[in-house]
Short mmCIF file of N, CA and C in Angstrom, two decimals:
data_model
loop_
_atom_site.label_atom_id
_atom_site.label_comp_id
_atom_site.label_asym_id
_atom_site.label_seq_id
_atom_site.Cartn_x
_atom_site.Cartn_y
_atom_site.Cartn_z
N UNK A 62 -6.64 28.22 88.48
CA UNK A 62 -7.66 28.31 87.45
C UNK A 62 -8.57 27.10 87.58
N UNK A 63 -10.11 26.88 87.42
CA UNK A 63 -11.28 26.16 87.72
C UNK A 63 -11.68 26.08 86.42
N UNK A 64 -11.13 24.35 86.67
CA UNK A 64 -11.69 23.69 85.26
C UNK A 64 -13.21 23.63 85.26
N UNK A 65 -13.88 23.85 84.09
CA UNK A 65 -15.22 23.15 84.08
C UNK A 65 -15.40 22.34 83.24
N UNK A 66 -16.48 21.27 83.53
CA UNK A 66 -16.68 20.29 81.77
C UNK A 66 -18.01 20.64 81.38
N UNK A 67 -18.02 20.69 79.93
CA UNK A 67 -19.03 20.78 79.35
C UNK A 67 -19.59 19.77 78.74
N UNK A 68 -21.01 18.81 78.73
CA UNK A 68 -21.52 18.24 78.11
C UNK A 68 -21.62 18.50 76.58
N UNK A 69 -21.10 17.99 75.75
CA UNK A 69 -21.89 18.52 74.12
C UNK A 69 -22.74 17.81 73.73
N UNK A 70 -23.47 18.06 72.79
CA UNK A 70 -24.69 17.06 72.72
C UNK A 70 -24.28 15.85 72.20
N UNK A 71 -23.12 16.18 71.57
CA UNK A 71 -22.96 14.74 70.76
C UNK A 71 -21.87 13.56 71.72
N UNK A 72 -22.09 13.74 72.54
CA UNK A 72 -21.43 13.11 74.42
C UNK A 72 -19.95 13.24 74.35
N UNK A 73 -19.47 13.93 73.91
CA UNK A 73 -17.96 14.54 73.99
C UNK A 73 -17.68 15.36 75.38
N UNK A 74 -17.29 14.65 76.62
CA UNK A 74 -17.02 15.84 77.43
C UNK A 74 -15.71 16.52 77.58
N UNK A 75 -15.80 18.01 77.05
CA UNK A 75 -14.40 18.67 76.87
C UNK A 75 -14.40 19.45 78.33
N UNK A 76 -12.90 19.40 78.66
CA UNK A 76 -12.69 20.67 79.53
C UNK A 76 -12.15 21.84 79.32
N UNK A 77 -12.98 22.80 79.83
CA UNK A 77 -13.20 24.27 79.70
C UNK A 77 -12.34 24.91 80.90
N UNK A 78 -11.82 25.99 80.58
CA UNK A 78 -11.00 26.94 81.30
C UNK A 78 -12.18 27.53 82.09
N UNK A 79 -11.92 28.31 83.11
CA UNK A 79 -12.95 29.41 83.81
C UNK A 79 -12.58 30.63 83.42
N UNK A 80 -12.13 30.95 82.44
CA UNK A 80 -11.65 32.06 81.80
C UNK A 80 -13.00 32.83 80.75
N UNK A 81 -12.39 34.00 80.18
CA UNK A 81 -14.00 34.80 79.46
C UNK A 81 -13.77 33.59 77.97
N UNK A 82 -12.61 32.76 77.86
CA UNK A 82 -13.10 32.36 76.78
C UNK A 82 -14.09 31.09 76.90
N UNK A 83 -14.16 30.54 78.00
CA UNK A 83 -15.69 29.65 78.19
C UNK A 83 -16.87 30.28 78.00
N UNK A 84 -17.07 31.53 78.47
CA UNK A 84 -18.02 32.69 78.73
C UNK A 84 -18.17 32.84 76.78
N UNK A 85 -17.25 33.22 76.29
CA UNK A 85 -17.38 33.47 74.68
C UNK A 85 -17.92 32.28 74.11
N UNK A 86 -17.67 30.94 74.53
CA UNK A 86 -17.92 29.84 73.51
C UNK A 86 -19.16 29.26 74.13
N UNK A 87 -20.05 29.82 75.35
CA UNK A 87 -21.17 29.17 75.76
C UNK A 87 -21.89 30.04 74.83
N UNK A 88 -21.31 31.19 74.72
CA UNK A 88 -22.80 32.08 74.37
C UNK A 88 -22.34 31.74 72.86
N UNK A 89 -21.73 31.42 72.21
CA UNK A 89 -21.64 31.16 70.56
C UNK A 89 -22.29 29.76 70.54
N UNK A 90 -22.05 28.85 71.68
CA UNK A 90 -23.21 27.53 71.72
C UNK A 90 -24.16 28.09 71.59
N UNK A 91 -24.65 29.18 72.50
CA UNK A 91 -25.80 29.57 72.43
C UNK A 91 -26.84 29.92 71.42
N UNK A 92 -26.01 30.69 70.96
CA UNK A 92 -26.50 31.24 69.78
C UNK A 92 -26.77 30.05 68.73
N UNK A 93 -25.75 29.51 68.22
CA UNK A 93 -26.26 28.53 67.73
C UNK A 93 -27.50 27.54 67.78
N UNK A 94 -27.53 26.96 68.99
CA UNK A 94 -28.55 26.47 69.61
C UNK A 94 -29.79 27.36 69.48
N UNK A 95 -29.95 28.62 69.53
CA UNK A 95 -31.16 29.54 69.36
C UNK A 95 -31.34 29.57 67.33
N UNK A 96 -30.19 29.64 66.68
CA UNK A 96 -30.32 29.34 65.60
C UNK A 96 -30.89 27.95 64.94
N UNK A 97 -30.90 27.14 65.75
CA UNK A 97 -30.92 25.35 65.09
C UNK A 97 -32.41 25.57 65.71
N UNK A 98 -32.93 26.01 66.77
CA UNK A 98 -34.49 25.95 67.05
C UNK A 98 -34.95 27.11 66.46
N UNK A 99 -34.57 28.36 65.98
CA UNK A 99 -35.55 28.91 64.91
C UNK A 99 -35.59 28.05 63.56
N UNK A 100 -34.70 27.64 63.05
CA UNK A 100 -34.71 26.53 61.97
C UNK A 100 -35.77 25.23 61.68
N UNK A 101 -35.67 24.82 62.74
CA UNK A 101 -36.34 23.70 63.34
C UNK A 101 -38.13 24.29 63.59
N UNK A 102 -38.75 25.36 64.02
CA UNK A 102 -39.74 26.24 64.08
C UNK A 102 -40.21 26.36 62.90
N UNK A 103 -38.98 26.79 62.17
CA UNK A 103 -39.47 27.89 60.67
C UNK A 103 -40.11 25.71 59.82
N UNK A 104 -39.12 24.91 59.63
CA UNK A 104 -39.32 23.76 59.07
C UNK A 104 -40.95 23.35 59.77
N UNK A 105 -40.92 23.11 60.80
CA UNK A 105 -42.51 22.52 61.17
C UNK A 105 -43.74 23.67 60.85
N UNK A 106 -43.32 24.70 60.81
CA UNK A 106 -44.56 25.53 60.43
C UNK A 106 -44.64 25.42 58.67
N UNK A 107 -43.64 25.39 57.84
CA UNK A 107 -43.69 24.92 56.42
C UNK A 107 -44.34 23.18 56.21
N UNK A 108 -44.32 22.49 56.86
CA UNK A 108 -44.50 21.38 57.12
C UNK A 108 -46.17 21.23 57.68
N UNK A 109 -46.64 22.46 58.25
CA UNK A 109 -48.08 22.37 58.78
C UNK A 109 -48.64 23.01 57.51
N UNK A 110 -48.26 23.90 56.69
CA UNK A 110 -49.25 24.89 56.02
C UNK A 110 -49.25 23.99 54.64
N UNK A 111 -48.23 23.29 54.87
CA UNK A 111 -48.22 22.42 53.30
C UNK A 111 -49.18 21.32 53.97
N UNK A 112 -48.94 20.06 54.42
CA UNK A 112 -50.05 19.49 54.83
C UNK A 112 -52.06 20.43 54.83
N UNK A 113 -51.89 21.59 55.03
CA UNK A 113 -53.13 22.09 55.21
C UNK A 113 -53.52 22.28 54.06
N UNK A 114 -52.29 22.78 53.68
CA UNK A 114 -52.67 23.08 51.86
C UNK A 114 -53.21 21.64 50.94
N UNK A 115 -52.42 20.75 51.12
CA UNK A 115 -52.71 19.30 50.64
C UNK A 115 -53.90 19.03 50.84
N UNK A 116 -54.67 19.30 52.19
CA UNK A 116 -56.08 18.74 52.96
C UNK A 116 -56.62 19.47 52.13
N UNK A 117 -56.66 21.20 52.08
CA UNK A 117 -57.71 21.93 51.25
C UNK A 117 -57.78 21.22 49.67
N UNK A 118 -56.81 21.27 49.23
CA UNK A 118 -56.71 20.68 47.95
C UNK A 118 -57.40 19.34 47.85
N UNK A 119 -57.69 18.73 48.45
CA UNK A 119 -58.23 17.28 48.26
C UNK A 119 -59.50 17.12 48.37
N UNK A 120 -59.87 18.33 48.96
CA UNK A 120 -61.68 18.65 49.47
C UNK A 120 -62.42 18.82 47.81
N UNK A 121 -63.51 18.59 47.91
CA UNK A 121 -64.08 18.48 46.40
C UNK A 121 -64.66 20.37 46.50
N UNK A 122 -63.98 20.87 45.30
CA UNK A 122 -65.33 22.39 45.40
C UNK A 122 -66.40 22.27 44.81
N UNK A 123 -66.81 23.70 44.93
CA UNK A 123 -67.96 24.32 45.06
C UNK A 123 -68.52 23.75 43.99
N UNK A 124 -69.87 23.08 43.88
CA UNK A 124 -70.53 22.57 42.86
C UNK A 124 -69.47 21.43 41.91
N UNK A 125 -68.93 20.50 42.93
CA UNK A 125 -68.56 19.45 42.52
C UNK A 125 -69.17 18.56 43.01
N UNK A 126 -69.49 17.22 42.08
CA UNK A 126 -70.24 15.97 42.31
C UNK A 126 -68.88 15.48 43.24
N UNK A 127 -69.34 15.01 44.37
CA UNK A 127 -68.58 14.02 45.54
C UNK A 127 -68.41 12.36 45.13
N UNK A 128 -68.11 11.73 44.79
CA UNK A 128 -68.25 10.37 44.08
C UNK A 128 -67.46 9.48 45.09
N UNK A 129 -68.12 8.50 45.59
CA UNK A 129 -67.42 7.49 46.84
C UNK A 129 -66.64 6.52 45.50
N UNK A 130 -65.28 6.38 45.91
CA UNK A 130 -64.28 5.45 45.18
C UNK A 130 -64.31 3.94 45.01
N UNK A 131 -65.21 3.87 46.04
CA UNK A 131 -65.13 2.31 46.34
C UNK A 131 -66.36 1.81 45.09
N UNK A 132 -67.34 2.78 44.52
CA UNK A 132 -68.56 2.12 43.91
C UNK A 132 -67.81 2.19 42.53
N UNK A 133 -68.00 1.30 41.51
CA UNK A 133 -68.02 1.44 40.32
C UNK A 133 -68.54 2.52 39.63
N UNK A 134 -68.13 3.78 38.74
CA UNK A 134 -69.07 4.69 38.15
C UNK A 134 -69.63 3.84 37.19
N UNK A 135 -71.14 4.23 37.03
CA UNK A 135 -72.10 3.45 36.27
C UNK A 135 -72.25 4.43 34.82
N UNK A 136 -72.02 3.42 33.85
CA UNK A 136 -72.61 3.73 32.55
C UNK A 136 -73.73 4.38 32.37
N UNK A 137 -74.21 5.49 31.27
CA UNK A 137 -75.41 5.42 31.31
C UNK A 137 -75.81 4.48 30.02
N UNK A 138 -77.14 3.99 29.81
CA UNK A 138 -77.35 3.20 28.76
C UNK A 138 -77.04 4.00 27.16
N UNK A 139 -77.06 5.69 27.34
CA UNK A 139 -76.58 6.04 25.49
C UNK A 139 -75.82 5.88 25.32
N UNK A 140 -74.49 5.39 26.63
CA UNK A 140 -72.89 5.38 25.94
C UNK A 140 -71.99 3.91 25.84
N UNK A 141 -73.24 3.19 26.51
CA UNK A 141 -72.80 1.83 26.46
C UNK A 141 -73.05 0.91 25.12
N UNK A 142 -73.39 1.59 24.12
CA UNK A 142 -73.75 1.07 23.02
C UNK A 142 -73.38 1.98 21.66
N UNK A 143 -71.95 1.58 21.14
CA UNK A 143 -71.98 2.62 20.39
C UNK A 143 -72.89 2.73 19.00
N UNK A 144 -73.47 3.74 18.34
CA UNK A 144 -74.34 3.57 17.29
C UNK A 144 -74.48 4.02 16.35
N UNK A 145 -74.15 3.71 14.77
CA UNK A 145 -74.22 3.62 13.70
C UNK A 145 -74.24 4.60 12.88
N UNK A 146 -73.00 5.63 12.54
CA UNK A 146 -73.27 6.77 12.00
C UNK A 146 -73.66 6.77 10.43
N UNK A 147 -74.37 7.56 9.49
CA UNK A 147 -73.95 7.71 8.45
C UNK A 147 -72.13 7.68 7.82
N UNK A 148 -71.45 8.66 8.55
CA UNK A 148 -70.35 8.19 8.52
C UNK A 148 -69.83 6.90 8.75
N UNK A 149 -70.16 6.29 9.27
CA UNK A 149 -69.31 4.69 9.49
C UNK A 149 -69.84 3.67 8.64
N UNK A 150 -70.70 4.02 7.68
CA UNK A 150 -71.32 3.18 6.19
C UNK A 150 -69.98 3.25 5.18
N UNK A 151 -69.95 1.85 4.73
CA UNK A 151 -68.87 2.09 3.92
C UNK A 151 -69.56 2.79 2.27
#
């Protein structure tokens, strides 16, 4: 009987029979391994559409004033002065 070794990813090298049960446990690696990269696929494409979503969201809409952050918003002069209601007479 023809030993083989198998690398695992996590650097464990086991030895394998040449029997169908190596044949059974490559292809259940396998599978796995085809499972952990659809996983891994499905995560970065959730990971792109949210980022895109974030970008759209941050864009100013339609008939919105654009305002640069860095300037101070300026007062206008009617609100910088408050003024004297009938109500506020004692």
């Amino acid at each position: 009987m023809e030993t083989q070794h198998i690398n695992n990813p996590d650097g464990v090298d086991n030895a394998v029979s040449g029997t169908q049960e190596s044949g059974k446990q490559l292809s259940a690696r396998a599978g796995e391994v085809d499972k952990l990269i659809a996983e891994a696929e499905q995560r970065g494409y959730l990971r792109g559409r949210n980022e895109a979503a974030q970008n759209f969201i941050s864009q100013p809409a339609l008939f919105e004033e654009v305002r640069a952050e860095s300037q101070p918003v300026q007062s206008s002069p009617l609100l910088s002065s408050r003024r004297v209601s009938i109500w506020d007479l004692p």
